[in-house]
PDB file of C-alpha atoms in Angstrom:
ATOM      1  CA  ILE A 699       0.000   0.000   0.000  1.00  0.00           C
ATOM      2  CA  PHE A 700       2.789   2.425   0.909  1.00  0.00           C
ATOM      3  CA  ARG A 701       4.761   1.650  -2.252  1.00  0.00           C
ATOM      4  CA  THR A 702       1.650   2.227  -4.398  1.00  0.00           C
ATOM      5  CA  ARG A 703       0.915   5.517  -2.633  1.00  0.00           C
ATOM      6  CA  LEU A 704       4.497   6.732  -3.063  1.00  0.00           C
ATOM      7  CA  LEU A 705       4.407   5.849  -6.753  1.00  0.00           C
ATOM      8  CA  TYR A 706       1.063   7.638  -7.171  1.00  0.00           C
ATOM      9  CA  ASP A 707       2.447  10.737  -5.429  1.00  0.00           C
ATOM     10  CA  LYS A 708       5.585  10.767  -7.617  1.00  0.00           C
ATOM     11  CA  VAL A 709       3.587  10.420 -10.843  1.00  0.00           C
ATOM     12  CA  MET A 710       1.186  13.138  -9.727  1.00  0.00           C
ATOM     13  CA  GLU A 711       4.087  15.445  -8.852  1.00  0.00           C
ATOM     14  CA  GLU A 712       5.664  14.881 -12.274  1.00  0.00           C
ATOM     15  CA  VAL A 713       2.399  15.426 -14.160  1.00  0.00           C
ATOM     16  CA  THR A 714       1.444  18.554 -12.180  1.00  0.00           C
ATOM     17  CA  ASN A 715       4.830  20.242 -11.741  1.00  0.00           C
ATOM     18  CA  ASP A 716       3.973  22.905 -14.326  1.00  0.00           C
ATOM     19  CA  VAL A 717       0.502  23.805 -12.969  1.00  0.00           C
ATOM     20  CA  ASN A 718       0.155  27.578 -12.868  1.00  0.00           C
ATOM     21  CA  PRO A 719      -0.050  28.674  -9.190  1.00  0.00           C
ATOM     22  CA  LEU A 720      -2.061  31.753 -10.198  1.00  0.00           C
ATOM     23  CA  VAL A 721      -5.847  31.948 -10.322  1.00  0.00           C
ATOM     24  CA  ASP A 722      -7.818  34.348 -12.525  1.00  0.00           C
ATOM     25  CA  TYR A 723     -10.254  36.651 -10.746  1.00  0.00           C
ATOM     26  CA  VAL A 724     -12.793  39.097 -12.101  1.00  0.00           C
ATOM     27  CA  TRP A 725     -14.608  41.964 -10.460  1.00  0.00           C
ATOM     28  CA  ALA A 726     -18.076  42.357 -11.873  1.00  0.00           C
ATOM     29  CA  ARG A 727     -21.504  43.723 -11.243  1.00  0.00           C
ATOM     30  CA  HIS A 728     -24.814  42.556 -12.604  1.00  0.00           C
ATOM     31  CA  ILE A 729     -28.471  43.338 -13.031  1.00  0.00           C
ATOM     32  CA  LEU A 730     -30.696  40.295 -12.530  1.00  0.00           C
ATOM     33  CA  VAL A 731     -34.192  40.164 -14.027  1.00  0.00           C
ATOM     34  CA  ALA A 732     -36.816  37.474 -14.580  1.00  0.00           C
ATOM     35  CA  SER A 733     -37.069  37.439 -18.384  1.00  0.00           C
ATOM     36  CA  GLU A 734     -34.968  37.847 -21.492  1.00  0.00           C
ATOM     37  CA  GLU A 735     -37.307  40.617 -22.662  1.00  0.00           C
ATOM     38  CA  GLU A 736     -36.654  42.646 -19.493  1.00  0.00           C
ATOM     39  CA  ALA A 737     -32.932  42.097 -19.908  1.00  0.00           C
ATOM     40  CA  ALA A 738     -33.097  43.335 -23.516  1.00  0.00           C
ATOM     41  CA  VAL A 739     -34.963  46.480 -22.438  1.00  0.00           C
ATOM     42  CA  ILE A 740     -32.367  47.220 -19.734  1.00  0.00           C
ATOM     43  CA  LEU A 741     -29.527  46.552 -22.169  1.00  0.00           C
ATOM     44  CA  GLY A 742     -31.134  49.059 -24.548  1.00  0.00           C
ATOM     45  CA  LYS A 743     -31.291  51.637 -21.751  1.00  0.00           C
ATOM     46  CA  LEU A 744     -27.630  51.044 -20.939  1.00  0.00           C
ATOM     47  CA  ASP A 745     -26.722  51.445 -24.623  1.00  0.00           C
ATOM     48  CA  ALA A 746     -28.665  54.714 -24.609  1.00  0.00           C
ATOM     49  CA  GLY A 747     -26.437  55.969 -21.786  1.00  0.00           C
ATOM     50  CA  GLN A 748     -28.650  55.513 -18.749  1.00  0.00           C
ATOM     51  CA  ASP A 749     -26.936  55.091 -15.376  1.00  0.00           C
ATOM     52  CA  TRP A 750     -26.089  51.496 -14.399  1.00  0.00           C
ATOM     53  CA  SER A 751     -26.600  52.140 -10.665  1.00  0.00           C
ATOM     54  CA  ALA A 752     -30.054  53.614 -11.155  1.00  0.00           C
ATOM     55  CA  LEU A 753     -31.111  50.725 -13.400  1.00  0.00           C
ATOM     56  CA  ALA A 754     -29.758  48.149 -10.928  1.00  0.00           C
ATOM     57  CA  ALA A 755     -31.636  49.779  -8.057  1.00  0.00           C
ATOM     58  CA  GLU A 756     -34.862  49.961 -10.037  1.00  0.00           C
ATOM     59  CA  PHE A 757     -34.908  46.637 -11.903  1.00  0.00           C
ATOM     60  CA  SER A 758     -32.553  44.092 -10.326  1.00  0.00           C
ATOM     61  CA  THR A 759     -34.260  41.307  -8.411  1.00  0.00           C
ATOM     62  CA  ASP A 760     -31.015  40.434  -6.590  1.00  0.00           C
ATOM     63  CA  GLU A 761     -31.821  42.127  -3.299  1.00  0.00           C
ATOM     64  CA  SER A 762     -28.409  41.355  -1.826  1.00  0.00           C
ATOM     65  CA  ASN A 763     -26.691  43.930  -4.024  1.00  0.00           C
ATOM     66  CA  ASN A 764     -29.172  45.946  -6.086  1.00  0.00           C
ATOM     67  CA  ASN A 765     -28.615  49.005  -3.891  1.00  0.00           C
ATOM     68  CA  ASN A 766     -24.848  48.979  -4.458  1.00  0.00           C
ATOM     69  CA  SER A 767     -25.001  48.926  -8.268  1.00  0.00           C
ATOM     70  CA  GLY A 768     -25.197  45.118  -8.386  1.00  0.00           C
ATOM     71  CA  ASP A 769     -21.544  44.868  -7.304  1.00  0.00           C
ATOM     72  CA  LEU A 770     -20.466  41.251  -6.809  1.00  0.00           C
ATOM     73  CA  GLY A 771     -16.884  42.002  -5.812  1.00  0.00           C
ATOM     74  CA  TRP A 772     -13.940  39.848  -6.884  1.00  0.00           C
ATOM     75  CA  PHE A 773     -14.545  36.162  -7.599  1.00  0.00           C
ATOM     76  CA  ASP A 774     -12.779  33.210  -9.222  1.00  0.00           C
ATOM     77  CA  SER A 775     -14.144  30.705 -11.708  1.00  0.00           C
ATOM     78  CA  ASN A 776     -15.478  28.393  -8.979  1.00  0.00           C
ATOM     79  CA  THR A 777     -17.649  30.925  -7.165  1.00  0.00           C
ATOM     80  CA  MET A 778     -20.640  31.550  -9.445  1.00  0.00           C
ATOM     81  CA  VAL A 779     -22.846  29.211 -11.469  1.00  0.00           C
ATOM     82  CA  GLN A 780     -21.201  27.991 -14.690  1.00  0.00           C
ATOM     83  CA  GLU A 781     -23.206  30.071 -17.191  1.00  0.00           C
ATOM     84  CA  PHE A 782     -22.524  33.261 -15.242  1.00  0.00           C
ATOM     85  CA  THR A 783     -18.827  32.413 -14.820  1.00  0.00           C
ATOM     86  CA  THR A 784     -18.403  31.683 -18.525  1.00  0.00           C
ATOM     87  CA  ALA A 785     -19.968  35.012 -19.501  1.00  0.00           C
ATOM     88  CA  ALA A 786     -18.092  37.054 -16.885  1.00  0.00           C
ATOM     89  CA  PHE A 787     -14.694  35.571 -17.744  1.00  0.00           C
ATOM     90  CA  ALA A 788     -15.357  36.006 -21.490  1.00  0.00           C
ATOM     91  CA  LEU A 789     -15.489  39.786 -21.061  1.00  0.00           C
ATOM     92  CA  THR A 790     -12.109  41.289 -21.907  1.00  0.00           C
ATOM     93  CA  GLU A 791     -12.319  45.083 -21.618  1.00  0.00           C
ATOM     94  CA  ILE A 792     -12.930  46.910 -18.348  1.00  0.00           C
ATOM     95  CA  GLY A 793     -16.418  48.397 -18.543  1.00  0.00           C
ATOM     96  CA  GLU A 794     -17.584  45.882 -21.167  1.00  0.00           C
ATOM     97  CA  ILE A 795     -21.191  44.746 -20.788  1.00  0.00           C
ATOM     98  CA  SER A 796     -22.381  41.250 -21.681  1.00  0.00           C
ATOM     99  CA  GLN A 797     -25.407  40.223 -23.640  1.00  0.00           C
ATOM    100  CA  PRO A 798     -28.181  38.790 -21.423  1.00  0.00           C
ATOM    101  CA  VAL A 799     -27.097  35.516 -19.788  1.00  0.00           C
ATOM    102  CA  GLU A 800     -29.591  32.946 -18.518  1.00  0.00           C
ATOM    103  CA  THR A 801     -28.917  31.012 -15.309  1.00  0.00           C
ATOM    104  CA  SER A 802     -31.139  29.182 -12.854  1.00  0.00           C
ATOM    105  CA  PHE A 803     -31.600  32.524 -11.049  1.00  0.00           C
ATOM    106  CA  GLY A 804     -32.911  34.425 -14.071  1.00  0.00           C
ATOM    107  CA  TRP A 805     -31.365  36.684 -16.709  1.00  0.00           C
ATOM    108  CA  HIS A 806     -28.198  38.646 -15.971  1.00  0.00           C
ATOM    109  CA  ILE A 807     -26.540  41.599 -17.604  1.00  0.00           C
ATOM    110  CA  ILE A 808     -22.923  41.601 -16.455  1.00  0.00           C
ATOM    111  CA  GLN A 809     -20.390  44.430 -16.501  1.00  0.00           C
ATOM    112  CA  LEU A 810     -16.681  43.750 -16.071  1.00  0.00           C
ATOM    113  CA  LEU A 811     -15.033  46.086 -13.559  1.00  0.00           C
ATOM    114  CA  GLY A 812     -11.628  44.429 -13.196  1.00  0.00           C
ATOM    115  CA  LYS A 813      -9.455  41.417 -13.982  1.00  0.00           C
ATOM    116  CA  GLU A 814      -6.384  40.113 -12.210  1.00  0.00           C
ATOM    117  CA  GLN A 815      -4.454  37.017 -11.251  1.00  0.00           C
ATOM    118  CA  ARG A 816      -3.828  36.110  -7.625  1.00  0.00           C
ATOM    119  CA  ALA A 817      -1.729  33.448  -5.976  1.00  0.00           C
ATOM    120  CA  ALA A 818      -3.768  30.296  -5.526  1.00  0.00           C
ATOM    121  CA  SER A 819      -4.571  29.258  -1.991  1.00  0.00           C
ATOM    122  CA  SER A 820      -3.327  25.865  -0.873  1.00  0.00           C
ATOM    123  CA  ASP A 821      -6.782  24.353  -1.460  1.00  0.00           C
ATOM    124  CA  GLN A 822      -7.111  25.973  -4.895  1.00  0.00           C
ATOM    125  CA  LEU A 823      -3.659  24.739  -5.927  1.00  0.00           C
ATOM    126  CA  ASP A 824      -4.491  21.212  -4.744  1.00  0.00           C
ATOM    127  CA  GLN A 825      -7.730  21.332  -6.745  1.00  0.00           C
ATOM    128  CA  LEU A 826      -5.915  22.594  -9.874  1.00  0.00           C
ATOM    129  CA  LYS A 827      -3.348  19.818  -9.544  1.00  0.00           C
ATOM    130  CA  GLN A 828      -6.035  17.176  -9.039  1.00  0.00           C
ATOM    131  CA  GLU A 829      -7.964  18.395 -12.103  1.00  0.00           C
ATOM    132  CA  THR A 830      -4.763  18.378 -14.195  1.00  0.00           C
ATOM    133  CA  PHE A 831      -3.848  14.881 -13.009  1.00  0.00           C
ATOM    134  CA  THR A 832      -7.360  13.527 -13.627  1.00  0.00           C
ATOM    135  CA  THR A 833      -7.380  14.975 -17.149  1.00  0.00           C
ATOM    136  CA  TRP A 834      -3.961  13.461 -17.849  1.00  0.00           C
ATOM    137  CA  LEU A 835      -4.961  10.060 -16.439  1.00  0.00           C
ATOM    138  CA  THR A 836      -8.183  10.002 -18.461  1.00  0.00           C
ATOM    139  CA  SER A 837      -6.278  10.763 -21.674  1.00  0.00           C
ATOM    140  CA  VAL A 838      -3.713   8.024 -20.934  1.00  0.00           C
ATOM    141  CA  LYS A 839      -6.464   5.485 -20.231  1.00  0.00           C
ATOM    142  CA  ALA A 840      -8.234   6.444 -23.475  1.00  0.00           C
ATOM    143  CA  GLU A 841      -5.117   5.449 -25.447  1.00  0.00           C
ATOM    144  CA  LEU A 842      -4.897   2.014 -23.826  1.00  0.00           C
ATOM    145  CA  ASP A 843      -6.760  -1.172 -24.639  1.00  0.00           C
ATOM    146  CA  ILE A 844      -8.064  -1.972 -21.167  1.00  0.00           C
ATOM    147  CA  GLN A 845      -9.827  -5.296 -20.759  1.00  0.00           C
ATOM    148  CA  THR A 846     -12.039  -6.106 -17.795  1.00  0.00           C
ATOM    149  CA  PHE A 847     -12.626  -9.674 -16.726  1.00  0.00           C
ATOM    150  CA  ASP A 848     -15.534 -10.669 -14.540  1.00  0.00           C
ATOM    151  CA  ASN A 849     -14.281 -14.191 -13.780  1.00  0.00           C
ATOM    152  CA  TRP A 850     -14.065 -13.319 -10.101  1.00  0.00           C
ATOM    153  CA  VAL A 851     -17.855 -12.846  -9.742  1.00  0.00           C
ATOM    154  CA  ASP A 852     -18.589 -16.556  -9.246  1.00  0.00           C
ATOM    155  CA  LYS A 853     -15.797 -16.899  -6.695  1.00  0.00           C
ATOM    156  CA  VAL A 854     -16.868 -14.124  -4.329  1.00  0.00           C
ATOM    157  CA  PRO A 855     -19.891 -14.820  -2.120  1.00  0.00           C
ATOM    158  CA  THR A 856     -22.632 -12.218  -2.172  1.00  0.00           C
ATOM    159  CA  ILE A 857     -23.976 -13.327   1.204  1.00  0.00           C
ATOM    160  CA  PRO A 858     -21.404 -13.688   3.960  1.00  0.00           C
ATOM    161  CA  VAL A 859     -21.238 -17.087   5.591  1.00  0.00           C
ATOM    162  CA  THR A 860     -20.785 -17.214   9.341  1.00  0.00           C
ATOM    163  CA  PRO A 861     -18.316 -19.894  10.381  1.00  0.00           C
ATOM    164  CA  ALA A 862     -19.905 -22.691  12.418  1.00  0.00           C
ATOM    165  CA  SER A 863     -17.535 -21.979  15.304  1.00  0.00           C
ATOM    166  CA  PHE A 864     -19.204 -18.567  15.777  1.00  0.00           C
ATOM    167  CA  SER A 865     -22.701 -20.067  16.065  1.00  0.00           C
ATOM    168  CA  GLN A 866     -23.438 -21.247  19.567  1.00  0.00           C
TER     169      GLN A 866
END
């Protein structure tokens, strides 16, 4: 068991030694509404030059931040739901506004306020390494011709048998 664990650790270290210890973060704000039509109307108002903060206060259904311009603060790619994360991280220019994005919470209009990289925490780095290793292992397994034999099924009892010496 120890030899196998040491080998696993050495292979993992070799496969993950070039994992980037930096994590991308974005700073964004959003306006959340119930329908795509509402989102399109608000996007039109933003394009016409109306104030983001006023629109967020008036229309956003996210009560946790609609009074502070919909500010979500800094977050990494594991913080928000996937659709929101994909849209927020796709924005490239500070101040850029997304098209309406649907999530399980409703429709979002997202504005990018900042982008930066930060040093990964110990947990984040471990997760990045594990994801890298799992991806590598899956690709290696896909290249192999792995055969599975079920000849052990008939030899392993499905109901445990209590030895007679235990029955008294």
